[in-house]
Every structure is written in structure tokens, then in C-alpha cells.
């Protein structure tokens, strides 16, 4: 599931070192409590690489459209999210026109519809958020640490921000359409001639709207300069265009086929925007008992078919509508927020040091041995790159909020997000929030560990 944008990132990574050895971390792996909410997410990620103009994802009704199969007929009303993640490439190399990404909203009703934009961000990989090498663990209080556009977008949304290029509200008259996004993915002057754009928008609509993401090359003025497409030109693509190409790899069925698994990329409406979970001992409990000294347990994150880490739990969001040649589920849950509460309880008779970590073990479906497998020297491929918000109370019982940027490679055990000195009988609430970033590769785990007693 390594994305296209990572192909040149890996080429820039550090030289090959000594062979890695697997390390088994003996522990219990638990399914994640809670579930995704029912807020629909418009998820436009296929094809990731766009070489020709066309429709990326349309939830418009097929009536009156030249290519009815390009339209999935899904109305939005109330809360919904829009996620888009696409790449442009100069092909052939002399074709340096900017590719524009357009997101259009349509009001099919007889009354004015108001669409409130709660949070929103859209960034390019060049120059907004280049893929740079970063430490595995960085304090990120101002949100200025990121590598890649998906990372930067998710950091902004986690912090509740709306980028200045977005208004706080769009009004759509009856029977009309408005552009929510009309931005370029330029390639001129870049090496390689490749660029990407990631976008996430959280919305609230007063009435029914349809949405579509579209790709069109910049229009050319008489003097040879570029201009952005206008609403009429976008509507023409929507009404008369076909699905953009080339298409991504067609996914294999979710059931085991004995053949290599192809997850495919997502193009459709996903069921869910946020996974809320209260991590406790059992459904009737109000707290999470810490592990015994020297022990640990983990909760699986972003599990998917073929990668449940022995839990049997599939967290990948279901598709409400999709194109037949795209992913069967939202593998990776890009743009979906995890909000996890851990009401920790020290039930021992002595003080304990307890830490909470995010980790990226080797992907497994069924655990051959009880525990998770890591690499003593993590692989070169970055599997998670994003900011995590941690809230807790310090030893003076003062509330603390920290934003921590993580870069984890395949097989990396990771460092503690927070370490607490808990007295005997103490209870302490830890809250973890993050948006699963594009360019990440699942699964991960959230691990609670208790330091071994010194002898």
C-alpha cells in the first residue's frame, strides 16, 4: 500500500545498513473498542496519479449525464466530510501545464442551501509540504513540523483550523452549483516533474447537496499564460466527461483468493468520519487497569483485511457507494480521526511508571506467536508520518495538551507519547487524538506498558 508519492522519497532515504532482525515483543493485542460514526466522507483517491482530464468522483445523479456510470447518486445533508488526495505528473515531460483539482457542490432543491465550512486545509507536496526527513519524535506545539501534504493537512484539521483560502460558508442558490475547491497541482520547475495535493474539509449543509471532484488542465490565455477553469468549464466536464484515467489497479476480492492481495485505491462515499473509543477493562468497567510491572498490552489501530494483528477486527470503513474498479473498503481510513480515552488505574500497592506509545509492528493477520514482531533496525519505508495530540494531567494535577509529530518506519517500536508516575491506587485519564494521514500504511497499535520494578 505504499503510495506513489513515496517512490521518490524512498530513493532519497539513508543508505542501506546492516540486515534487520525480528524482535518479538510478548504481549496481548486487543481489538479497539468503539466504532466509526455514521458521518459520510466523500473520499477521492483513485486514480491517485492523474494523467488525463475527467471525473474523479461524482455523487451526482446519472440523469442527463453523458456517462451515467461515472455518477454514483449519493446526496449529502447535514454533516459530511470531503477528502481528496491526488498526484499530477508531466507526461510527456514537455507537457508542463498545471492540472487543476476542482470540487463542485450542487443544490438540486428549490430553496437556498448554506454550507458551513468547519475546518479545511489543502496543500501541495511542492512547495507547501515537501517530503523531508524528520526525527522519529518531535514536539509540534505550533503545527509547523510536517513532511508531505497529507501530514500537513491532518495536522491543521487536528488543531481545528480552517485555512485562509476557504470561506466560512458557501451559499448555493436553488438548482445551481458552486466551486468548493479550484486549485492547481503545478509541475513546472520541479525535479522530478511530479506533485501532489491533499485536501480535507469538514462541512455542515442546511439541505441536500451533491458533490464531485474533477480534474482539468489549466486553460490558456491568448498571451500563453495559464488561468484556472471557470464554473461553466467544470460543469461541462461533469456533464460530458468520463472517469479520469489511467485507472489504478483493480482490487482483489476481500475474501482470500490465494493470489497477492491488491487493496486498490478509494473512490466513493465512506461510512464514518471519526472513531471514538473508551479503552476500559470490560464494557461494564470505568477504568483501564495498567499492566503488571514489566508487562504491556496493545490496542490495534487501522486494521484491515489481511492485517488484523490477531484481533480479527476490521476497522476499515465500509463503502456506501463506490466504482467497481476501486477499493471495497477504505483501507487505511485516510482522513478519519481516532479519539481514544484511556482512564488508567494503578491497582497495585506501589507507585508505577506507565507509558502510552504508538507503534508500527510488522503486518500480520494471525499471530504465529503471542505478541508483536518488530525490527531491531526499522526498515527504510516510512509507514506513519503524522501528528498525535495527547491530553493528560501532570504530577501537579495540571491539564497538559501536547502535539507530537511521529515518523515511524516499518517495524519501529516507537517512543512513549506520555509517561506517568502513578501512585498506588491512582487514576489518570489520557486522551489520544490523531487523523490517519495519507501516505501512511496500516496497521499500527497503541501500547500501554508498565516499567519493570528495579531490583
Short mmCIF file of C-alpha atoms in Angstrom, two decimals:
data_model
loop_
_atom_site.label_atom_id
_atom_site.label_comp_id
_atom_site.label_asym_id
_atom_site.label_seq_id
_atom_site.Cartn_x
_atom_site.Cartn_y
_atom_site.Cartn_z
CA UNK A 1 0.00 0.00 0.00
CA UNK A 2 2.98 2.31 -0.38
CA UNK A 3 1.70 5.38 -2.23
CA UNK A 4 3.06 6.71 -5.49
CA UNK A 5 4.45 9.83 -3.84
CA UNK A 6 6.70 7.70 -1.65
CA UNK A 7 8.57 6.18 -4.57
CA UNK A 8 10.93 9.12 -4.85
CA UNK A 9 11.01 9.65 -1.08
CA UNK A 10 12.42 6.18 -0.52
CA UNK A 11 15.06 6.86 -3.18
CA UNK A 12 16.26 9.81 -1.10
CA UNK A 13 16.44 7.88 2.17
CA UNK A 14 19.56 6.82 4.01
CA UNK A 15 22.00 4.21 2.65
CA UNK A 16 21.48 0.53 3.31
CA UNK A 17 22.64 -0.58 6.77
CA UNK A 18 23.15 -3.99 8.36
CA UNK A 19 20.33 -6.53 7.91
CA UNK A 20 17.44 -6.16 10.34
CA UNK A 21 16.47 -8.87 12.76
CA UNK A 22 12.97 -9.51 14.01
CA UNK A 23 12.27 -8.91 17.70
CA UNK A 24 9.20 -10.48 19.31
CA UNK A 25 7.50 -8.25 21.90
CA UNK A 26 5.43 -10.60 24.04
CA UNK A 27 2.10 -9.02 24.91
CA UNK A 28 -1.63 -9.16 24.50
CA UNK A 29 -3.12 -7.48 21.41
CA UNK A 30 -6.69 -6.30 21.87
CA UNK A 31 -9.31 -5.17 19.38
CA UNK A 32 -10.10 -1.46 19.62
CA UNK A 33 -13.39 -0.72 21.43
CA UNK A 34 -15.91 1.70 19.96
CA UNK A 35 -16.74 2.15 16.31
CA UNK A 36 -16.86 4.64 13.48
CA UNK A 37 -19.66 7.19 13.50
CA UNK A 38 -22.11 7.42 10.59
CA UNK A 39 -20.93 10.77 9.14
CA UNK A 40 -20.37 10.16 5.40
CA UNK A 41 -16.97 11.01 3.92
CA UNK A 42 -16.53 11.81 0.24
CA UNK A 43 -13.23 10.03 -0.45
CA UNK A 44 -11.47 10.85 -3.74
CA UNK A 45 -8.18 8.94 -4.01
CA UNK A 46 -8.50 6.91 -7.22
CA UNK A 47 -6.83 7.27 -9.59
CA UNK A 48 -4.11 8.70 -7.40
CA UNK A 49 -1.98 9.60 -10.41
CA UNK A 50 -3.99 11.70 -12.89
CA UNK A 51 -2.70 11.99 -16.46
CA UNK A 52 -5.93 12.87 -18.29
CA UNK A 53 -8.86 15.18 -17.60
CA UNK A 54 -12.08 13.75 -16.30
CA UNK A 55 -14.28 12.86 -13.35
CA UNK A 56 -12.50 11.60 -10.25
CA UNK A 57 -15.58 11.03 -8.10
CA UNK A 58 -19.16 12.15 -8.64
CA UNK A 59 -22.09 11.58 -6.30
CA UNK A 60 -24.44 13.38 -8.72
CA UNK A 61 -27.47 11.55 -10.12
CA UNK A 62 -26.73 9.96 -13.53
CA UNK A 63 -29.77 11.55 -15.21
CA UNK A 64 -28.80 13.71 -18.18
CA UNK A 65 -25.10 12.86 -17.91
CA UNK A 66 -23.21 11.64 -20.98
CA UNK A 67 -21.54 8.81 -19.00
CA UNK A 68 -24.14 7.71 -16.40
CA UNK A 69 -21.82 5.11 -14.83
CA UNK A 70 -19.46 7.90 -13.70
CA UNK A 71 -22.08 9.20 -11.24
CA UNK A 72 -22.94 7.38 -8.00
CA UNK A 73 -26.14 9.22 -6.99
CA UNK A 74 -25.45 9.87 -3.30
CA UNK A 75 -26.94 13.01 -1.69
CA UNK A 76 -25.30 14.69 1.32
CA UNK A 77 -27.21 16.57 4.01
CA UNK A 78 -26.09 17.82 7.41
CA UNK A 79 -22.59 16.76 8.50
CA UNK A 80 -20.21 15.31 5.94
CA UNK A 81 -16.51 15.39 5.11
CA UNK A 82 -14.63 15.72 1.82
CA UNK A 83 -11.22 14.10 1.40
CA UNK A 84 -9.13 14.22 -1.78
CA UNK A 85 -5.56 13.07 -2.41
CA UNK A 86 -4.17 13.10 -5.98
CA UNK A 87 -0.90 13.37 -7.90
CA UNK A 88 -0.05 15.11 -11.19
CA UNK A 89 2.91 14.25 -13.41
CA UNK A 90 4.26 15.82 -16.58
CA UNK A 91 3.71 13.11 -19.18
CA UNK A 92 5.19 13.55 -21.70
CA UNK A 93 7.84 15.66 -19.87
CA UNK A 94 7.28 18.66 -22.13
CA UNK A 95 3.61 18.86 -21.06
CA UNK A 96 4.06 21.31 -18.19
CA UNK A 97 0.51 22.64 -17.95
CA UNK A 98 -0.84 22.69 -14.40
CA UNK A 99 -3.51 20.13 -13.59
CA UNK A 100 -6.41 21.67 -11.66
CA UNK A 101 -8.39 19.84 -9.00
CA UNK A 102 -11.98 21.04 -8.73
CA UNK A 103 -14.56 20.11 -6.13
CA UNK A 104 -18.08 21.21 -7.01
CA UNK A 105 -21.25 21.24 -4.88
CA UNK A 106 -24.75 21.30 -6.38
CA UNK A 107 -28.09 22.24 -4.83
CA UNK A 108 -30.86 20.22 -6.52
CA UNK A 109 -33.66 21.70 -4.40
CA UNK A 110 -35.97 24.70 -4.63
CA UNK A 111 -34.51 26.62 -1.65
CA UNK A 112 -31.15 28.22 -0.91
CA UNK A 113 -28.67 25.85 0.74
CA UNK A 114 -25.98 27.11 3.10
CA UNK A 115 -22.85 25.01 3.55
CA UNK A 116 -20.76 25.83 6.62
CA UNK A 117 -17.06 25.01 6.39
CA UNK A 118 -15.94 23.98 9.88
CA UNK A 119 -12.34 23.02 9.24
CA UNK A 120 -10.48 22.85 5.95
CA UNK A 121 -6.96 22.54 4.55
CA UNK A 122 -5.41 21.82 1.15
CA UNK A 123 -1.67 21.62 0.50
CA UNK A 124 0.75 20.68 -2.27
CA UNK A 125 3.78 18.49 -1.72
CA UNK A 126 5.80 21.20 -3.57
CA UNK A 127 6.28 23.84 -2.21
CA UNK A 128 3.83 23.64 0.70
CA UNK A 129 4.92 20.42 2.37
CA UNK A 130 7.91 18.66 0.79
CA UNK A 131 8.83 15.15 1.86
CA UNK A 132 11.76 15.89 4.12
CA UNK A 133 13.47 13.61 6.60
CA UNK A 134 12.37 14.29 10.16
CA UNK A 135 13.18 12.77 13.56
CA UNK A 136 11.00 9.91 14.72
CA UNK A 137 9.68 12.01 17.64
CA UNK A 138 9.24 15.82 17.71
CA UNK A 139 7.24 18.19 19.88
CA UNK A 140 4.94 20.05 17.48
CA UNK A 141 3.12 22.72 19.53
CA UNK A 142 2.64 25.17 16.63
CA UNK A 143 1.89 22.64 13.90
CA UNK A 144 4.96 23.69 11.90
CA UNK A 145 6.52 20.23 11.68
CA UNK A 146 5.31 18.09 8.77
CA UNK A 147 6.56 16.15 5.74
CA UNK A 148 4.18 15.71 2.86
CA UNK A 149 0.84 17.40 2.14
CA UNK A 150 -1.28 14.74 3.84
CA UNK A 151 0.71 15.14 7.04
CA UNK A 152 0.27 18.94 6.98
CA UNK A 153 -3.46 18.79 6.22
CA UNK A 154 -4.17 16.32 9.03
CA UNK A 155 -2.16 18.45 11.48
CA UNK A 156 -4.24 21.55 10.61
CA UNK A 157 -7.56 19.73 10.98
CA UNK A 158 -6.48 18.13 14.27
CA UNK A 159 -5.83 21.63 15.55
CA UNK A 160 -9.32 22.76 14.44
CA UNK A 161 -8.10 25.15 11.76
CA UNK A 162 -9.66 26.47 8.55
CA UNK A 163 -7.06 27.56 6.01
CA UNK A 164 -7.46 31.16 4.83
CA UNK A 165 -8.25 30.17 1.22
CA UNK A 166 -11.61 28.76 2.40
CA UNK A 167 -14.64 30.90 3.35
CA UNK A 168 -16.60 30.03 6.47
CA UNK A 169 -19.76 29.48 4.41
CA UNK A 170 -20.89 28.90 0.82
CA UNK A 171 -24.42 29.74 -0.34
CA UNK A 172 -25.81 27.71 -3.24
CA UNK A 173 -28.99 29.02 -4.92
CA UNK A 174 -31.68 26.54 -5.98
CA UNK A 175 -30.65 24.43 -8.97
CA UNK A 176 -27.13 25.90 -9.10
CA UNK A 177 -23.58 24.76 -8.36
CA UNK A 178 -20.63 26.39 -6.64
CA UNK A 179 -16.93 25.52 -6.54
CA UNK A 180 -15.71 24.45 -3.10
CA UNK A 181 -12.16 23.99 -4.41
CA UNK A 182 -10.45 25.11 -7.63
CA UNK A 183 -6.70 24.75 -7.15
CA UNK A 184 -3.71 23.71 -9.28
CA UNK A 185 -1.22 20.89 -8.94
CA UNK A 186 1.71 22.51 -10.79
CA UNK A 187 4.72 20.55 -12.05
CA UNK A 188 6.75 23.17 -13.94
CA UNK A 189 10.22 23.70 -12.47
CA UNK A 190 10.09 20.62 -10.23
CA UNK A 191 12.51 17.69 -10.11
CA UNK A 192 11.06 15.16 -10.67
CA UNK A 193 8.11 16.59 -12.67
CA UNK A 194 5.70 15.31 -10.07
CA UNK A 195 3.47 16.97 -7.48
CA UNK A 196 0.59 16.04 -5.21
CA UNK A 197 -2.28 17.74 -3.39
CA UNK A 198 -4.07 16.61 -0.24
CA UNK A 199 -7.35 18.13 0.97
CA UNK A 200 -9.70 17.56 3.89
CA UNK A 201 -12.82 19.63 4.56
CA UNK A 202 -15.41 19.23 7.33
CA UNK A 203 -18.83 20.57 6.36
CA UNK A 204 -22.39 21.10 7.55
CA UNK A 205 -25.12 21.58 4.96
CA UNK A 206 -28.59 23.06 5.56
CA UNK A 207 -30.04 20.99 2.71
CA UNK A 208 -29.30 18.31 0.16
CA UNK A 209 -26.19 18.75 -2.00
CA UNK A 210 -24.33 16.56 -4.46
CA UNK A 211 -20.55 16.65 -4.75
CA UNK A 212 -17.96 15.83 -7.38
CA UNK A 213 -14.16 16.02 -7.68
CA UNK A 214 -12.87 16.73 -11.18
CA UNK A 215 -9.55 17.06 -12.98
CA UNK A 216 -8.86 19.59 -15.74
CA UNK A 217 -5.71 21.11 -17.19
CA UNK A 218 -5.27 24.86 -16.86
CA UNK A 219 -6.91 26.91 -19.58
CA UNK A 220 -4.52 29.04 -21.67
CA UNK A 221 -4.96 32.78 -22.15
CA UNK A 222 -4.24 34.46 -25.50
CA UNK A 223 -0.85 35.58 -24.18
CA UNK A 224 0.07 32.00 -23.33
CA UNK A 225 -0.35 32.32 -19.56
CA UNK A 226 -2.42 29.86 -17.55
CA UNK A 227 -5.76 30.52 -15.92
CA UNK A 228 -7.95 28.39 -13.67
CA UNK A 229 -11.04 26.75 -15.19
CA UNK A 230 -14.32 28.56 -14.52
CA UNK A 231 -17.58 27.14 -13.19
CA UNK A 232 -19.04 26.62 -16.66
CA UNK A 233 -15.97 24.65 -17.78
CA UNK A 234 -16.12 22.48 -14.68
CA UNK A 235 -19.84 21.84 -15.26
CA UNK A 236 -19.06 20.78 -18.82
CA UNK A 237 -16.55 18.17 -17.59
CA UNK A 238 -19.10 16.96 -15.05
CA UNK A 239 -21.93 16.65 -17.58
CA UNK A 240 -19.98 15.33 -20.57
CA UNK A 241 -16.78 13.80 -19.19
CA UNK A 242 -15.85 10.24 -18.31
CA UNK A 243 -13.83 8.87 -15.39
CA UNK A 244 -10.27 10.19 -15.30
CA UNK A 245 -7.51 7.84 -16.42
CA UNK A 246 -5.35 5.86 -16.32
CA UNK A 247 -7.22 3.78 -13.76
CA UNK A 248 -5.49 2.35 -10.71
CA UNK A 249 -5.05 -1.38 -10.15
CA UNK A 250 -8.33 -3.20 -9.73
CA UNK A 251 -8.62 -4.62 -6.19
CA UNK A 252 -8.81 -8.32 -5.47
CA UNK A 253 -11.92 -9.56 -3.61
CA UNK A 254 -11.78 -9.17 0.16
CA UNK A 255 -12.04 -12.92 0.63
CA UNK A 256 -8.82 -14.93 0.49
CA UNK A 257 -8.11 -15.88 -3.12
CA UNK A 258 -4.64 -17.35 -2.77
CA UNK A 259 -3.34 -14.59 -5.04
CA UNK A 260 -1.39 -11.47 -3.99
CA UNK A 261 -3.75 -9.02 -2.29
CA UNK A 262 -4.43 -5.75 -4.10
CA UNK A 263 -6.33 -3.33 -1.88
CA UNK A 264 -6.91 -0.72 -4.57
CA UNK A 265 -7.49 2.97 -4.01
CA UNK A 266 -10.68 4.55 -2.76
CA UNK A 267 -13.21 6.44 -4.87
CA UNK A 268 -16.63 6.66 -3.27
CA UNK A 269 -18.50 7.62 -0.14
CA UNK A 270 -17.17 6.15 3.10
CA UNK A 271 -19.33 5.47 6.14
CA UNK A 272 -17.60 7.28 9.01
CA UNK A 273 -15.53 10.31 9.92
CA UNK A 274 -14.38 9.57 13.48
CA UNK A 275 -13.72 6.51 15.64
CA UNK A 276 -14.40 7.23 19.30
CA UNK A 277 -13.30 4.69 21.89
CA UNK A 278 -13.23 4.36 25.66
CA UNK A 279 -10.49 1.88 26.49
CA UNK A 280 -11.52 0.06 29.68
CA UNK A 281 -11.15 -3.43 31.17
CA UNK A 282 -14.59 -4.55 30.03
CA UNK A 283 -17.88 -2.97 28.87
CA UNK A 284 -19.07 -2.59 32.48
CA UNK A 285 -15.84 -1.08 33.78
CA UNK A 286 -15.00 2.62 34.16
CA UNK A 287 -11.22 2.27 34.10
CA UNK A 288 -8.31 0.56 32.38
CA UNK A 289 -6.12 -1.39 34.79
CA UNK A 290 -2.46 -0.83 33.96
CA UNK A 291 -0.29 -3.84 33.07
CA UNK A 292 1.70 -5.57 35.75
CA UNK A 293 5.28 -4.27 36.17
CA UNK A 294 7.36 -5.25 33.16
CA UNK A 295 4.26 -6.09 31.12
CA UNK A 296 2.35 -4.36 28.30
CA UNK A 297 -0.72 -4.69 26.11
CA UNK A 298 -1.72 -3.07 22.83
CA UNK A 299 -4.85 -1.96 21.00
CA UNK A 300 -4.91 -2.42 17.25
CA UNK A 301 -5.26 0.71 15.07
CA UNK A 302 -6.43 0.93 11.45
CA UNK A 303 -6.65 -2.83 11.00
CA UNK A 304 -7.66 -4.15 7.60
CA UNK A 305 -8.22 -7.38 5.71
CA UNK A 306 -5.02 -9.40 5.95
CA UNK A 307 -3.70 -7.20 8.76
CA UNK A 308 -5.75 -7.62 11.95
CA UNK A 309 -2.75 -8.46 14.22
CA UNK A 310 -4.61 -11.47 15.56
CA UNK A 311 -7.68 -9.50 16.68
CA UNK A 312 -9.94 -10.46 13.78
CA UNK A 313 -11.15 -6.84 13.79
CA UNK A 314 -11.53 -4.91 10.53
CA UNK A 315 -11.54 -1.16 11.20
CA UNK A 316 -11.51 -0.14 7.51
CA UNK A 317 -14.62 1.94 6.90
CA UNK A 318 -17.31 0.45 4.69
CA UNK A 319 -18.16 2.00 1.33
CA UNK A 320 -21.69 3.33 0.90
CA UNK A 321 -21.13 3.77 -2.85
CA UNK A 322 -18.03 3.08 -4.97
CA UNK A 323 -16.84 2.50 -8.52
CA UNK A 324 -16.48 -1.21 -9.41
CA UNK A 325 -12.72 -0.94 -10.10
CA UNK A 326 -11.88 0.80 -6.79
CA UNK A 327 -11.34 -0.35 -3.21
CA UNK A 328 -14.02 -2.41 -1.50
CA UNK A 329 -13.37 -0.63 1.81
CA UNK A 330 -11.49 2.48 2.94
CA UNK A 331 -8.28 0.57 3.70
CA UNK A 332 -6.15 2.86 5.85
CA UNK A 333 -9.06 5.14 6.85
CA UNK A 334 -7.31 8.19 5.39
CA UNK A 335 -8.63 11.40 6.93
CA UNK A 336 -10.59 9.60 9.67
CA UNK A 337 -10.00 10.80 13.23
CA UNK A 338 -9.28 8.42 16.10
CA UNK A 339 -10.34 9.80 19.50
CA UNK A 340 -9.26 7.43 22.27
CA UNK A 341 -9.72 7.78 26.02
CA UNK A 342 -7.67 5.71 28.48
CA UNK A 343 -8.81 6.08 32.12
CA UNK A 344 -5.72 4.39 33.59
CA UNK A 345 -5.88 2.79 37.05
CA UNK A 346 -2.92 1.65 39.16
CA UNK A 347 -4.38 -1.21 41.20
CA UNK A 348 -1.02 -2.22 42.67
CA UNK A 349 0.23 -1.41 46.16
CA UNK A 350 3.20 0.63 44.94
CA UNK A 351 3.94 3.55 42.60
CA UNK A 352 4.30 2.65 38.92
CA UNK A 353 5.66 4.35 35.82
CA UNK A 354 3.21 3.86 32.98
CA UNK A 355 3.72 4.89 29.35
CA UNK A 356 1.47 5.07 26.30
CA UNK A 357 3.10 4.64 22.87
CA UNK A 358 2.13 4.36 19.23
CA UNK A 359 3.97 1.61 17.40
CA UNK A 360 4.24 0.15 13.89
CA UNK A 361 4.73 -3.62 14.16
CA UNK A 362 5.19 -5.91 11.19
CA UNK A 363 1.87 -6.57 9.49
CA UNK A 364 0.25 -9.88 10.37
CA UNK A 365 -3.25 -11.24 10.21
CA UNK A 366 -2.96 -14.18 12.59
CA UNK A 367 -0.20 -14.04 15.16
CA UNK A 368 2.14 -17.02 14.82
CA UNK A 369 3.41 -16.34 18.36
CA UNK A 370 1.66 -14.36 21.11
CA UNK A 371 2.93 -10.81 20.71
CA UNK A 372 4.01 -8.37 18.05
CA UNK A 373 7.04 -8.52 15.77
CA UNK A 374 9.34 -5.52 15.34
CA UNK A 375 12.69 -4.95 13.64
CA UNK A 376 15.78 -4.10 15.68
CA UNK A 377 16.75 -1.80 12.76
CA UNK A 378 13.49 -0.45 11.27
CA UNK A 379 13.06 -0.78 7.51
CA UNK A 380 13.58 2.22 5.19
CA UNK A 381 9.90 2.66 4.29
CA UNK A 382 8.01 5.24 6.33
CA UNK A 383 4.70 3.68 7.43
CA UNK A 384 3.34 6.52 9.61
CA UNK A 385 4.01 10.21 9.41
CA UNK A 386 1.70 12.49 11.38
CA UNK A 387 0.85 14.48 14.50
CA UNK A 388 -0.78 12.99 17.59
CA UNK A 389 -2.49 15.10 20.27
CA UNK A 390 -2.03 13.88 23.85
CA UNK A 391 -4.02 15.25 26.79
CA UNK A 392 -3.40 14.30 30.41
CA UNK A 393 -2.72 15.77 33.87
CA UNK A 394 0.83 16.19 35.11
CA UNK A 395 2.17 15.40 38.58
CA UNK A 396 0.86 18.77 39.83
CA UNK A 397 -2.60 17.75 38.50
CA UNK A 398 -2.45 20.47 35.86
CA UNK A 399 -4.05 19.75 32.47
CA UNK A 400 -1.49 19.32 29.69
CA UNK A 401 -2.01 19.22 25.92
CA UNK A 402 0.87 18.19 23.68
CA UNK A 403 1.11 17.80 19.92
CA UNK A 404 3.75 15.22 18.98
CA UNK A 405 4.89 14.55 15.44
CA UNK A 406 5.82 10.93 14.74
CA UNK A 407 7.73 9.35 11.89
CA UNK A 408 7.65 5.58 12.13
CA UNK A 409 9.17 3.10 9.73
CA UNK A 410 8.02 -0.46 9.18
CA UNK A 411 8.79 -2.48 12.28
CA UNK A 412 9.53 0.53 14.53
CA UNK A 413 8.58 0.20 18.19
CA UNK A 414 8.35 3.96 18.80
CA UNK A 415 8.86 6.14 21.86
CA UNK A 416 6.33 6.91 24.61
CA UNK A 417 3.84 9.66 23.82
CA UNK A 418 3.45 10.18 27.55
CA UNK A 419 4.91 8.66 30.72
CA UNK A 420 3.07 8.95 34.03
CA UNK A 421 4.26 8.34 37.59
CA UNK A 422 1.16 6.84 39.18
CA UNK A 423 0.88 6.38 42.93
CA UNK A 424 -0.73 3.27 44.38
CA UNK A 425 -4.46 3.44 43.71
CA UNK A 426 -4.10 6.43 41.35
CA UNK A 427 -6.34 7.02 38.35
CA UNK A 428 -5.27 9.14 35.41
CA UNK A 429 -7.10 9.92 32.16
CA UNK A 430 -5.04 10.01 28.96
CA UNK A 431 -6.68 11.14 25.72
CA UNK A 432 -5.13 10.40 22.32
CA UNK A 433 -6.33 12.01 19.07
CA UNK A 434 -4.97 11.81 15.53
CA UNK A 435 -6.23 11.80 11.97
CA UNK A 436 -4.97 8.84 9.97
CA UNK A 437 -2.76 10.55 7.37
CA UNK A 438 -2.49 9.84 3.65
CA UNK A 439 0.80 8.16 2.77
CA UNK A 440 0.59 6.07 5.95
CA UNK A 441 0.47 2.28 5.76
CA UNK A 442 -1.58 0.33 8.34
CA UNK A 443 -1.78 -1.21 10.82
CA UNK A 444 -0.39 0.45 13.95
CA UNK A 445 -1.01 -0.19 17.65
CA UNK A 446 -1.45 1.88 20.81
CA UNK A 447 0.57 0.25 23.58
CA UNK A 448 0.27 0.67 27.35
CA UNK A 449 3.27 -0.52 29.32
CA UNK A 450 4.36 -0.51 32.96
CA UNK A 451 8.04 -0.15 33.76
CA UNK A 452 9.66 -3.16 35.36
CA UNK A 453 10.40 -2.80 39.08
CA UNK A 454 14.06 -2.11 39.84
CA UNK A 455 15.85 -4.71 41.87
#
